Amino acid sequence: MKKVILWSLGLYILFGLFIAWYLFLGANTDIPSNLKGSVADPQTFMNERQLILSEEHSQIKNLLYFLSVPFEWLLYTLILVLGVSAKFRDWAKVSAKFSILQTAIYFFWLSLLVELLSFPFQWVSYKVSKFYNITVQTTNSWMKDFLIDFWVNYALMLLIVGVLFWLIKKSTKRWWFHAWLLSIPFSLFLMFVQPVLIDPLYNDFFPLTNKELETKILELANKADIPADYVYEVNMSEKTNALNAYVTGIGSNSRIVLWDTTLERLDENEILFIMAHEMGHYVMKHIYIGIAGYLLLTLIGLFLISKLMNMIVKRWGKLCKVSSIQDIAVLPLFFLLISVLSFASDPISNAVSRHQEKDADIYALEMTEDNKAAVSSFQELSRAGLSQVNPPFLVKLFRYGHPTMLERISYTNEFQKGEDE
């Protein structure tokens, strides 16, 4: 046990030192010489203070991310080897007679412990965003969202965990395949109800008040054969200065949504370009391709987890006070493996996402024929979010589901030149 703890802590500290060196000293974020002075060079659209702040803000946010992910692994490892998970299981058995209540009690204590120990990362991230004026959300409002997050995640995950262990008890060898089959309708159902049940828990949504702009957006939607009767506005200005717009939901619950910050900071042509980009995702069925990719990765992931869980419990079960994979106390190991495999697959899923985002950008350019609006909107997005135009390679690899702003501004600017020629 001491060896596992010391090795885990040692590796985490070494990784933290490496990532801090990489982000603050080792990574190259300079603009390529051939693009210096171009519209993609932040020197041309950011002032000196914005340049400094964007670099600082991005470095700190990236550091927090790369420290928080392995911290989660460390946390689940310690919960297992210190016998905390086994203690929670024993408390649950003493506290309730029925297995479903025992699962609910066990999972509540596990969720609460993980949330409390992870809270400093979330709190520091909030304070950093507040310091750099990205977040304008009050502490009370942020805490409200934090608590909503906890209970929504607890309710959804309790359902998943309950079904998962029922399947493991029914079929120790094939539970992973049955779990995957059930995840298909469950994932589709969540995507269907999210716009009408989950999203309104955090923000108020209402039809776009600018009817003239709404008409133009719906004309674009009609041109793209997208069935939409309304464009929704969400009051994000109470929480952030960042900009965003998106198409969410599936089927009859599909929605076109604009943040009010986007409406305030961008002009009409820029908004129409962004909306055309979002419509591009719909037209090219990226959401369904994304669902298919997610389900494929889930199938592979659950298969690997089943093999790894059996191997780890067989070898180190006594150390963790876990008798078999049917024991609810093995749950931290399940979460640990999900987190590790998810992190390992991020470069692949991000690469696919970046390709889709570029396709959506090109679609929007072809629809609006306005590369100036594209370039200026990306420049404003960079200023509003204080994001690095040319982030470090590892950051792009693990964090960027969109092309970098350097890339987006460059190819959208060149698109018109090619048309002119």
mmCIF file of N, CA and C in Angstrom, residues 304-368:
data_model
loop_
_atom_site.group_PDB
_atom_site.id
_atom_site.type_symbol
_atom_site.label_atom_id
_atom_site.label_comp_id
_atom_site.label_asym_id
_atom_site.label_seq_id
_atom_site.Cartn_x
_atom_site.Cartn_y
_atom_site.Cartn_z
ATOM 1 N N LEU A 304 -12.504 -2.965 -22.859
ATOM 2 C CA LEU A 304 -11.194 -2.870 -22.209
ATOM 3 C C LEU A 304 -11.334 -2.769 -20.691
ATOM 4 N N ILE A 305 -12.324 -2.014 -20.229
ATOM 5 C CA ILE A 305 -12.533 -1.856 -18.791
ATOM 6 C C ILE A 305 -12.875 -3.196 -18.152
ATOM 7 N N SER A 306 -13.708 -3.987 -18.830
ATOM 8 C CA SER A 306 -14.075 -5.291 -18.265
ATOM 9 C C SER A 306 -12.844 -6.182 -18.087
ATOM 10 N N LYS A 307 -11.958 -6.168 -19.083
ATOM 11 C CA LYS A 307 -10.740 -6.984 -19.004
ATOM 12 C C LYS A 307 -9.797 -6.448 -17.917
ATOM 13 N N LEU A 308 -9.617 -5.145 -17.887
ATOM 14 C CA LEU A 308 -8.697 -4.531 -16.923
ATOM 15 C C LEU A 308 -9.209 -4.668 -15.492
ATOM 16 N N MET A 309 -10.523 -4.506 -15.304
ATOM 17 C CA MET A 309 -11.083 -4.641 -13.955
ATOM 18 C C MET A 309 -10.878 -6.047 -13.408
ATOM 19 N N ASN A 310 -11.133 -7.043 -14.234
ATOM 20 C CA ASN A 310 -10.934 -8.432 -13.797
ATOM 21 C C ASN A 310 -9.477 -8.684 -13.431
ATOM 22 N N MET A 311 -8.560 -8.183 -14.257
ATOM 23 C CA MET A 311 -7.131 -8.388 -14.022
ATOM 24 C C MET A 311 -6.676 -7.682 -12.738
ATOM 25 N N ILE A 312 -7.100 -6.429 -12.566
ATOM 26 C CA ILE A 312 -6.660 -5.639 -11.404
ATOM 27 C C ILE A 312 -7.241 -6.183 -10.111
ATOM 28 N N VAL A 313 -8.529 -6.552 -10.125
ATOM 29 C CA VAL A 313 -9.158 -7.100 -8.912
ATOM 30 C C VAL A 313 -8.527 -8.433 -8.539
ATOM 31 N N LYS A 314 -8.213 -9.235 -9.547
ATOM 32 C CA LYS A 314 -7.578 -10.536 -9.285
ATOM 33 C C LYS A 314 -6.209 -10.359 -8.634
ATOM 34 N N ARG A 315 -5.478 -9.318 -9.079
ATOM 35 C CA ARG A 315 -4.113 -9.137 -8.591
ATOM 36 C C ARG A 315 -4.045 -8.278 -7.325
ATOM 37 N N TRP A 316 -4.857 -7.227 -7.264
ATOM 38 C CA TRP A 316 -4.747 -6.278 -6.149
ATOM 39 C C TRP A 316 -6.050 -6.107 -5.356
ATOM 40 N N GLY A 317 -6.983 -7.031 -5.551
ATOM 41 C CA GLY A 317 -8.268 -6.936 -4.864
ATOM 42 C C GLY A 317 -8.134 -6.903 -3.348
ATOM 43 N N LYS A 318 -7.245 -7.723 -2.813
ATOM 44 C CA LYS A 318 -7.062 -7.770 -1.347
ATOM 45 C C LYS A 318 -6.534 -6.446 -0.817
ATOM 46 N N LEU A 319 -5.624 -5.832 -1.556
ATOM 47 C CA LEU A 319 -5.077 -4.543 -1.154
ATOM 48 C C LEU A 319 -6.173 -3.491 -1.051
ATOM 49 N N CYS A 320 -7.127 -3.530 -1.987
ATOM 50 C CA CYS A 320 -8.215 -2.542 -2.030
ATOM 51 C C CYS A 320 -9.448 -2.985 -1.242
ATOM 52 N N LYS A 321 -9.386 -4.181 -0.637
ATOM 53 C CA LYS A 321 -10.522 -4.745 0.113
ATOM 54 C C LYS A 321 -11.754 -4.904 -0.780
ATOM 55 N N VAL A 322 -11.486 -5.347 -2.016
ATOM 56 C CA VAL A 322 -12.545 -5.597 -2.997
ATOM 57 C C VAL A 322 -12.489 -7.065 -3.371
ATOM 58 N N SER A 323 -13.607 -7.780 -3.199
ATOM 59 C CA SER A 323 -13.612 -9.225 -3.402
ATOM 60 C C SER A 323 -13.782 -9.630 -4.864
ATOM 61 N N SER A 324 -14.593 -8.869 -5.617
ATOM 62 C CA SER A 324 -14.838 -9.188 -7.019
ATOM 63 C C SER A 324 -15.369 -7.942 -7.728
ATOM 64 N N ILE A 325 -15.539 -8.051 -9.048
ATOM 65 C CA ILE A 325 -16.058 -6.890 -9.780
ATOM 66 C C ILE A 325 -17.544 -6.671 -9.497
ATOM 67 N N GLN A 326 -18.191 -7.636 -8.826
ATOM 68 C CA GLN A 326 -19.587 -7.457 -8.425
ATOM 69 C C GLN A 326 -19.713 -6.611 -7.159
ATOM 70 N N ASP A 327 -18.597 -6.400 -6.491
ATOM 71 C CA ASP A 327 -18.555 -5.602 -5.261
ATOM 72 C C ASP A 327 -18.638 -4.115 -5.618
ATOM 73 N N ILE A 328 -19.611 -3.402 -5.059
ATOM 74 C CA ILE A 328 -19.810 -1.979 -5.368
ATOM 75 C C ILE A 328 -18.573 -1.155 -5.024
ATOM 76 N N ALA A 329 -17.736 -1.662 -4.124
ATOM 77 C CA ALA A 329 -16.524 -0.929 -3.726
ATOM 78 C C ALA A 329 -15.511 -0.833 -4.851
ATOM 79 N N VAL A 330 -15.737 -1.557 -5.960
ATOM 80 C CA VAL A 330 -14.832 -1.490 -7.112
ATOM 81 C C VAL A 330 -15.137 -0.277 -7.992
ATOM 82 N N LEU A 331 -16.206 0.447 -7.678
ATOM 83 C CA LEU A 331 -16.642 1.562 -8.526
ATOM 84 C C LEU A 331 -15.551 2.610 -8.786
ATOM 85 N N PRO A 332 -14.736 3.015 -7.789
ATOM 86 C CA PRO A 332 -13.658 3.981 -8.091
ATOM 87 C C PRO A 332 -12.699 3.481 -9.167
ATOM 88 N N LEU A 333 -12.469 2.162 -9.201
ATOM 89 C CA LEU A 333 -11.613 1.597 -10.246
ATOM 90 C C LEU A 333 -12.274 1.764 -11.611
ATOM 91 N N PHE A 334 -13.578 1.559 -11.672
ATOM 92 C CA PHE A 334 -14.325 1.745 -12.920
ATOM 93 C C PHE A 334 -14.197 3.192 -13.408
ATOM 94 N N PHE A 335 -14.394 4.151 -12.492
ATOM 95 C CA PHE A 335 -14.277 5.570 -12.850
ATOM 96 C C PHE A 335 -12.841 5.937 -13.248
ATOM 97 N N LEU A 336 -11.877 5.344 -12.545
ATOM 98 C CA LEU A 336 -10.469 5.587 -12.860
ATOM 99 C C LEU A 336 -10.144 5.148 -14.283
ATOM 100 N N LEU A 337 -10.588 3.956 -14.640
ATOM 101 C CA LEU A 337 -10.304 3.427 -15.974
ATOM 102 C C LEU A 337 -11.024 4.233 -17.058
ATOM 103 N N ILE A 338 -12.256 4.658 -16.783
ATOM 104 C CA ILE A 338 -12.983 5.506 -17.740
ATOM 105 C C ILE A 338 -12.208 6.790 -17.993
ATOM 106 N N SER A 339 -11.734 7.422 -16.910
ATOM 107 C CA SER A 339 -11.022 8.686 -17.025
ATOM 108 C C SER A 339 -9.722 8.524 -17.808
ATOM 109 N N VAL A 340 -8.968 7.464 -17.515
ATOM 110 C CA VAL A 340 -7.690 7.228 -18.198
ATOM 111 C C VAL A 340 -7.919 6.957 -19.685
ATOM 112 N N LEU A 341 -8.873 6.083 -19.999
ATOM 113 C CA LEU A 341 -9.138 5.750 -21.398
ATOM 114 C C LEU A 341 -9.705 6.939 -22.164
ATOM 115 N N SER A 342 -10.532 7.724 -21.489
ATOM 116 C CA SER A 342 -11.094 8.917 -22.122
ATOM 117 C C SER A 342 -9.990 9.910 -22.469
ATOM 118 N N PHE A 343 -9.070 10.122 -21.528
ATOM 119 C CA PHE A 343 -7.941 11.019 -21.762
ATOM 120 C C PHE A 343 -7.070 10.506 -22.906
ATOM 121 N N ALA A 344 -6.850 9.190 -22.934
ATOM 122 C CA ALA A 344 -6.010 8.600 -23.981
ATOM 123 C C ALA A 344 -6.651 8.722 -25.357
ATOM 124 N N SER A 345 -7.982 8.735 -25.408
ATOM 125 C CA SER A 345 -8.680 8.821 -26.698
ATOM 126 C C SER A 345 -8.931 10.255 -27.140
ATOM 127 N N ASP A 346 -8.667 11.228 -26.254
ATOM 128 C CA ASP A 346 -8.926 12.633 -26.592
ATOM 129 C C ASP A 346 -8.227 13.102 -27.872
ATOM 130 N N PRO A 347 -6.942 12.756 -28.084
ATOM 131 C CA PRO A 347 -6.306 13.209 -29.328
ATOM 132 C C PRO A 347 -7.039 12.756 -30.589
ATOM 133 N N ILE A 348 -7.609 11.543 -30.549
ATOM 134 C CA ILE A 348 -8.336 11.033 -31.719
ATOM 135 C C ILE A 348 -9.655 11.779 -31.899
ATOM 136 N N SER A 349 -10.445 11.851 -30.812
ATOM 137 C CA SER A 349 -11.752 12.516 -30.911
ATOM 138 C C SER A 349 -11.590 13.997 -31.213
ATOM 139 N N ASN A 350 -10.556 14.635 -30.666
ATOM 140 C CA ASN A 350 -10.314 16.050 -30.953
ATOM 141 C C ASN A 350 -9.914 16.268 -32.407
ATOM 142 N N ALA A 351 -9.119 15.347 -32.951
ATOM 143 C CA ALA A 351 -8.701 15.466 -34.358
ATOM 144 C C ALA A 351 -9.909 15.370 -35.288
ATOM 145 N N VAL A 352 -10.803 14.435 -34.997
ATOM 146 C CA VAL A 352 -12.035 14.304 -35.796
ATOM 147 C C VAL A 352 -12.878 15.567 -35.671
ATOM 148 N N SER A 353 -12.998 16.070 -34.444
ATOM 149 C CA SER A 353 -13.783 17.288 -34.202
ATOM 150 C C SER A 353 -13.198 18.486 -34.936
ATOM 151 N N ARG A 354 -11.876 18.623 -34.917
ATOM 152 C CA ARG A 354 -11.231 19.738 -35.620
ATOM 153 C C ARG A 354 -11.505 19.680 -37.120
ATOM 154 N N HIS A 355 -11.502 18.468 -37.663
ATOM 155 C CA HIS A 355 -11.801 18.301 -39.084
ATOM 156 C C HIS A 355 -13.238 18.735 -39.378
ATOM 157 N N GLN A 356 -14.175 18.344 -38.517
ATOM 158 C CA GLN A 356 -15.577 18.731 -38.703
ATOM 159 C C GLN A 356 -15.770 20.230 -38.561
ATOM 160 N N GLU A 357 -15.069 20.837 -37.608
ATOM 161 C CA GLU A 357 -15.195 22.285 -37.403
ATOM 162 C C GLU A 357 -14.677 23.052 -38.622
ATOM 163 N N LYS A 358 -13.594 22.566 -39.216
ATOM 164 C CA LYS A 358 -13.085 23.227 -40.418
ATOM 165 C C LYS A 358 -14.092 23.091 -41.557
ATOM 166 N N ASP A 359 -14.679 21.905 -41.691
ATOM 167 C CA ASP A 359 -15.701 21.710 -42.727
ATOM 168 C C ASP A 359 -16.872 22.662 -42.520
ATOM 169 N N ALA A 360 -17.269 22.861 -41.261
ATOM 170 C CA ALA A 360 -18.383 23.772 -40.960
ATOM 171 C C ALA A 360 -18.001 25.219 -41.272
ATOM 172 N N ASP A 361 -16.740 25.574 -41.014
ATOM 173 C CA ASP A 361 -16.268 26.916 -41.371
ATOM 174 C C ASP A 361 -16.348 27.134 -42.882
ATOM 175 N N ILE A 362 -15.877 26.158 -43.651
ATOM 176 C CA ILE A 362 -15.902 26.270 -45.111
ATOM 177 C C ILE A 362 -17.340 26.340 -45.616
ATOM 178 N N TYR A 363 -18.210 25.532 -45.009
ATOM 179 C CA TYR A 363 -19.634 25.572 -45.380
ATOM 180 C C TYR A 363 -20.202 26.971 -45.150
ATOM 181 N N ALA A 364 -19.881 27.577 -44.006
ATOM 182 C CA ALA A 364 -20.379 28.921 -43.686
ATOM 183 C C ALA A 364 -19.838 29.958 -44.665
ATOM 184 N N LEU A 365 -18.580 29.802 -45.064
ATOM 185 C CA LEU A 365 -17.996 30.723 -46.044
ATOM 186 C C LEU A 365 -18.709 30.610 -47.392
ATOM 187 N N GLU A 366 -18.996 29.370 -47.789
ATOM 188 C CA GLU A 366 -19.684 29.171 -49.065
ATOM 189 C C GLU A 366 -21.110 29.719 -49.022
ATOM 190 N N MET A 367 -21.748 29.616 -47.844
ATOM 191 C CA MET A 367 -23.124 30.086 -47.727
ATOM 192 C C MET A 367 -23.204 31.608 -47.641
ATOM 193 N N THR A 368 -22.320 32.215 -46.838
ATOM 194 C CA THR A 368 -22.405 33.672 -46.622
ATOM 195 C C THR A 368 -21.546 34.464 -47.597
#
